[in-house]
Coordinates of C-alpha atoms and ligand atoms in Angstrom, one line a residue:
X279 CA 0.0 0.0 0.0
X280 CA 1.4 3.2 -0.9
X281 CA 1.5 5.8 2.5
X282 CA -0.8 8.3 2.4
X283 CA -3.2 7.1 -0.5
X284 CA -6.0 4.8 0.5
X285 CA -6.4 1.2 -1.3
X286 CA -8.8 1.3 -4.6
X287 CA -11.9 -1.1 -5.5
X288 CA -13.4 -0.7 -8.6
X289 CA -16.6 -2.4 -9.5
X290 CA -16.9 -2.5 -13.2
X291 CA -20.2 -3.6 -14.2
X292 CA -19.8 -3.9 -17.9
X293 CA -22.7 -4.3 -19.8
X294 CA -24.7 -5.6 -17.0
X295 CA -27.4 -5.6 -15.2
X296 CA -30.4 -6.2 -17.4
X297 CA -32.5 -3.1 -16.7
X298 CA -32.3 0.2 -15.3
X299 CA -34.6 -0.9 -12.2
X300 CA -31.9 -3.4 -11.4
X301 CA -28.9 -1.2 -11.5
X302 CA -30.7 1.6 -9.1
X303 CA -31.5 -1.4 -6.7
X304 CA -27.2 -2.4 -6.5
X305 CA -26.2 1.2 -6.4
X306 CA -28.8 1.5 -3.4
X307 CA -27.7 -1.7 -1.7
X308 CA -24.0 -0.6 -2.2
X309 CA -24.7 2.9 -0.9
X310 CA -26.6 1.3 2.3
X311 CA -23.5 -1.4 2.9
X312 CA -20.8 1.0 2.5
X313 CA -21.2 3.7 4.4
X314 CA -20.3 1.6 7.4
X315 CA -16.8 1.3 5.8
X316 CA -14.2 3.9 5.5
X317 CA -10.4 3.7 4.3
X318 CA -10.6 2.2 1.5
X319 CA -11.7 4.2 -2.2
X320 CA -14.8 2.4 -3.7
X321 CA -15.4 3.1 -7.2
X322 CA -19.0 1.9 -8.9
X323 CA -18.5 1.8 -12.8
X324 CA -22.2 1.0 -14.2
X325 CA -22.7 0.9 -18.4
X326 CA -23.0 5.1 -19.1
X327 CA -26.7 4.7 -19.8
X328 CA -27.2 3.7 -15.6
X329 CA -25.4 6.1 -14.6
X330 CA -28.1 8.5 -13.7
X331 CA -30.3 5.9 -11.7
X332 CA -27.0 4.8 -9.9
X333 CA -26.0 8.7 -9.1
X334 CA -29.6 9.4 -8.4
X335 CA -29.3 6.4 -5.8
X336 CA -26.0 6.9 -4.3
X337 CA -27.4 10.5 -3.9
X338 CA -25.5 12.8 -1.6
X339 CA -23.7 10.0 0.2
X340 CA -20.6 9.3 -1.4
X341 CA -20.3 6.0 0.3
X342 CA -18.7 5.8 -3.0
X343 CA -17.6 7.3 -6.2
X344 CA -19.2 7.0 -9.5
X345 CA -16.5 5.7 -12.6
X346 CA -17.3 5.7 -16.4
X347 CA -16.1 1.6 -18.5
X348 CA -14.8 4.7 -21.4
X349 CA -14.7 7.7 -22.7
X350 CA -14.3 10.2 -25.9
X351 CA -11.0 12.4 -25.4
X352 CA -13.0 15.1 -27.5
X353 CA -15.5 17.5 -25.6
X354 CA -18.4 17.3 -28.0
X355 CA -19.0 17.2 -31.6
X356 CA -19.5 14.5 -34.5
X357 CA -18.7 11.0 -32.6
X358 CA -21.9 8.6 -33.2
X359 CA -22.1 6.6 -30.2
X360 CA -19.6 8.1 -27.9
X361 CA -20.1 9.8 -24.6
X362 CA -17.8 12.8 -23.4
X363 CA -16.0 13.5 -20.5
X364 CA -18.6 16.7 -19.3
X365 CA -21.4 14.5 -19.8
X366 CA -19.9 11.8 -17.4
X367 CA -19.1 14.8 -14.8
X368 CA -22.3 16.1 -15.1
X369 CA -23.2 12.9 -13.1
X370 CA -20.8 13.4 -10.9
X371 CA -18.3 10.9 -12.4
X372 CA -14.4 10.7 -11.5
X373 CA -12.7 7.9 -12.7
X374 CA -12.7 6.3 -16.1
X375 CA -11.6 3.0 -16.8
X376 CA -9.7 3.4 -20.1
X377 CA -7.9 0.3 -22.0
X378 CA -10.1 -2.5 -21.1
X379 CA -9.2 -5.4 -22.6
X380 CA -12.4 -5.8 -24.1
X381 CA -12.5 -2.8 -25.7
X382 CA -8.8 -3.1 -27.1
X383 CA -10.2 -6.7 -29.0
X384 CA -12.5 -4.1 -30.7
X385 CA -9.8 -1.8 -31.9
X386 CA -8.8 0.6 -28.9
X387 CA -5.0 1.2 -30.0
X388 CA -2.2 2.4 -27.4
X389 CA -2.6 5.8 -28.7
X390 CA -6.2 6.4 -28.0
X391 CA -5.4 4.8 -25.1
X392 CA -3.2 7.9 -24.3
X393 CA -5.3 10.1 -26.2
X394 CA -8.0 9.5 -23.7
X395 CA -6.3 9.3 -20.5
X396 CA -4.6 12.8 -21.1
X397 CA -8.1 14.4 -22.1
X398 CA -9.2 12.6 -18.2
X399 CA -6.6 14.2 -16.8
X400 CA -7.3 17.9 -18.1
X401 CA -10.7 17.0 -17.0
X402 CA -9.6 16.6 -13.7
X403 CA -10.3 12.9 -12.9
X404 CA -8.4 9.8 -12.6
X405 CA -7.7 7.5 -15.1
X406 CA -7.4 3.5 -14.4
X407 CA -5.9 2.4 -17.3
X408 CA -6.2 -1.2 -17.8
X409 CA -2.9 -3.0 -19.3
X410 CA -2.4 -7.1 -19.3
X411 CA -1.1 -10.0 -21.8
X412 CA -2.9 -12.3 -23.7
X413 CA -0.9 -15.5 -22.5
X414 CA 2.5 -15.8 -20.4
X415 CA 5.4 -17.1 -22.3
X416 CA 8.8 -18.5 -20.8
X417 CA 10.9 -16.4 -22.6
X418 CA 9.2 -13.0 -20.2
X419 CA 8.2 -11.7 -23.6
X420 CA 4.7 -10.5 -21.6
X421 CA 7.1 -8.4 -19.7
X422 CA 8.0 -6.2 -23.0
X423 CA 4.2 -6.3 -24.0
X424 CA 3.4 -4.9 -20.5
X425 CA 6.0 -2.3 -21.0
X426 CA 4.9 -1.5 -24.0
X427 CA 1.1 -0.3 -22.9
X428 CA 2.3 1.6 -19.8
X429 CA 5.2 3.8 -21.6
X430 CA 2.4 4.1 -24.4
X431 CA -0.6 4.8 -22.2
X432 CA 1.7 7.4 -20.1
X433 CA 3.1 9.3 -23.3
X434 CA 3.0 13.4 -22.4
X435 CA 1.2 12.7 -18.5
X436 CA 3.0 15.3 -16.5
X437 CA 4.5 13.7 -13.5
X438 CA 2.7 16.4 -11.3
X439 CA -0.2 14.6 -12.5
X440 CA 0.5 11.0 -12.0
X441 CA -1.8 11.1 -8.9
X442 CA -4.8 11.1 -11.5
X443 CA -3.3 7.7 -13.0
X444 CA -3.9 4.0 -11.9
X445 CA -3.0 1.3 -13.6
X446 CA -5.0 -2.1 -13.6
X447 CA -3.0 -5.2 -14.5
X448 CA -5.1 -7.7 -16.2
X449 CA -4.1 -10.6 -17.1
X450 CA -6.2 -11.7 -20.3
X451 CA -6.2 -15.4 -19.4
X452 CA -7.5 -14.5 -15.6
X453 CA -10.8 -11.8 -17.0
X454 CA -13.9 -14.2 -16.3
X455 CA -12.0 -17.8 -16.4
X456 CA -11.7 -18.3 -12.4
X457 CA -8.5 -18.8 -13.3
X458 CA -6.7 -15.8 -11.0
X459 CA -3.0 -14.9 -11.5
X460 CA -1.3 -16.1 -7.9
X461 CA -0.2 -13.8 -5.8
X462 CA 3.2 -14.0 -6.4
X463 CA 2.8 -13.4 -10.4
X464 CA 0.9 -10.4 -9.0
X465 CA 3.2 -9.1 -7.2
X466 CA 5.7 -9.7 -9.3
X467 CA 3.6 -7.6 -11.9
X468 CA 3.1 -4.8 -9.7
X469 CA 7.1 -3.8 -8.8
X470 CA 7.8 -4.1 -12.9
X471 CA 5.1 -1.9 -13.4
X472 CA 6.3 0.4 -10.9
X473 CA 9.9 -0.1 -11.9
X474 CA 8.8 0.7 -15.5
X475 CA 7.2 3.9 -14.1
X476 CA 10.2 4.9 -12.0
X477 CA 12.0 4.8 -15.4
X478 CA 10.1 7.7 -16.6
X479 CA 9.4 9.7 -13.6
X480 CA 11.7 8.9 -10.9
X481 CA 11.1 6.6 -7.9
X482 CA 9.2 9.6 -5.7
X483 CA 6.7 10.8 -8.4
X484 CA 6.1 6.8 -9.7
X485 CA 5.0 5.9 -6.2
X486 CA 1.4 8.1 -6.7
X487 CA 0.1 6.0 -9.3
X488 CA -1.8 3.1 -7.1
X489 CA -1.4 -0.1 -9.1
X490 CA -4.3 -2.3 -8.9
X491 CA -4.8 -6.1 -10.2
X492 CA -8.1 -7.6 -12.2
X493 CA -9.0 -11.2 -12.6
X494 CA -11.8 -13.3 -11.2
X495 CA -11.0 -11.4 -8.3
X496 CA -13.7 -13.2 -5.5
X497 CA -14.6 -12.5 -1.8
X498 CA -12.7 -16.1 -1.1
X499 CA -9.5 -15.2 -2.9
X500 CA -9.2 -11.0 -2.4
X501 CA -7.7 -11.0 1.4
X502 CA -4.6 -13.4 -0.4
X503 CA -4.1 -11.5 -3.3
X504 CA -4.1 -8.1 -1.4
X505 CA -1.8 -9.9 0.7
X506 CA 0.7 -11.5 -1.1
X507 CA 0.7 -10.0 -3.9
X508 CA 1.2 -6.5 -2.3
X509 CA -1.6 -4.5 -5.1
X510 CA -3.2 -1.4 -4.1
X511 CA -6.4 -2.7 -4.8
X512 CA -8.6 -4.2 -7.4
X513 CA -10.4 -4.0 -10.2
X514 CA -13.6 -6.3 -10.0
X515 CA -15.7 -7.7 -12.9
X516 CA -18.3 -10.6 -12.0
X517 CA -18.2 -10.3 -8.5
X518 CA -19.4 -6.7 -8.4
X519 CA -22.3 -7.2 -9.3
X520 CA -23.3 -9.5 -6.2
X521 CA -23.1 -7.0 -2.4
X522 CA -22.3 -9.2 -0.4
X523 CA -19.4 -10.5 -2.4
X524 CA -18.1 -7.3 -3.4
X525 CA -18.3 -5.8 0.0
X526 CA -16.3 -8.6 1.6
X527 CA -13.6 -8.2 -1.3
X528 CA -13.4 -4.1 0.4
X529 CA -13.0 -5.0 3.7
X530 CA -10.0 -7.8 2.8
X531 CA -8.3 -4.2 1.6
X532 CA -8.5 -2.9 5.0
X533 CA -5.5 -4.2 6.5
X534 CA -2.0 -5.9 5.5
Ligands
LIG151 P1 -13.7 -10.7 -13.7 O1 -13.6 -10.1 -12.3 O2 -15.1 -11.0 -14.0 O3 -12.7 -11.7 -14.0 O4 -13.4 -9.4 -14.7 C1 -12.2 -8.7 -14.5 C2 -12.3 -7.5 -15.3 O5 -12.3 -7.5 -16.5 C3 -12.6 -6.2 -14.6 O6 -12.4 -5.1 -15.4

């Protein structure tokens, strides 16, 4: 855990629930459980289209924060389909997952990767920008790939601004198999990440981003990874969309 920044655990919905009536019941249920709990940064990231009935039933509680699965790096203007940056503020949203592995398979490139994550910056929010390989190889060649998308992804990102930056390792081969990386590949992961970002910035500036690990991250296995594998938090797929699971996987961040 880095001193001074709370751990981070991100709920990303993706295109689920089913209806609108369904997503203002979790965000309600979330908002009711975690008010109770305090240390750790809960982010809810419901499909764009929720987000009002999820905002609306958070309301003024901020048991926890309100996160965006993308965004469009332009302000407005001629881009069928995509939502902007002060749309997503205007419900109160202030993170943005950007770099999803699902979105990558349907063409997000490493430079709209960084095109978008230095338009979240200037917007003032923070970016959790999601990098991973496809499959591990003996010869470390996922280590170069790895490289590759944070040195991309961070391209022009002032280090006076590297406070608004996460980055989410996950794995491909671990998104929705049950198959988690173990601890100790995360937390292997995590220092070349943070090595890589030293690189750039320097050690003192490269310890503000929080690096965080996604994965069929559960309530069982959470307290181990957090653990052992020394993250900053998670970023949660399946299992935040069930409470009770999800709160369980932000208390196992509570303590080390
Ligand atoms: P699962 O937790 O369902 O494996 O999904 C991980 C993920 O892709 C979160 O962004």
């Amino acid at each position: 855990m880095k001193t001074g920044i709370p751990p981070l655990i991100v709920g990303n919905w993706k295109m689920n629930p089913q209806s609108v009536s369904l997503s203002a019941k979790l965000g309600a249920e979330f908002k009711k459980r975690l008010s109770a709990i305090s240390g750790v940064d809960v982010v809810v990231a419901p499909p764009s289209i929720y987000l009002e009935s999820v905002h609306r039933a958070r309301n003024s509680s901020k048991s926890y924060a309100l996160g965006a699965q993308n965004a469009h790096f332009a302000q407005l203007g001629a881009h069928t389909g995509e939502v902007s940056l002060p749309m997503l503020k205007d419900f109160d949203v202030s993170y943005i997952i950007i770099g999803h592995s699902e979105r990558r398979a349907l063409g997000e490139t490493d430079v709209l990767v960084n095109e978008k994550l230095l338009a979240v910056i200037k917007a003032g929010c923070t970016g959790i920008v999601c990098v991973g390989e496809l499959k591990r190889d003996h010869g470390g060649h996922y280590l170069s790939h790895i490289e590759a998308q944070v040195r991309k992804a961070l391209v022009k990102v002032s280090r006076t601004k590297l406070s608004q930056v996460v980055v989410a390792y996950e794995p491909l081969w671990a998104i929705g198999t049950g198959k988690n990386a173990t601890p100790a590949d995360i937390y292997e992961m995590k220092l070349f990440i943070e090595k890589v970002i030293s690189d750039i910035y320097g050690r003192n500036y490269a310890q503000k981003v929080r690096v965080i690990y996604g994965g069929s991250v559960s309530g069982k296995n959470a307290q181990e990874l957090f653990v052992d594998g020394m993250v900053d938090g998670f970023l949660v797929g399946g299992a935040s969309l069930h409470p009770e699971e999800f709160i369980q996987i932000v208390k196992s961040v509570r303590e080390r």
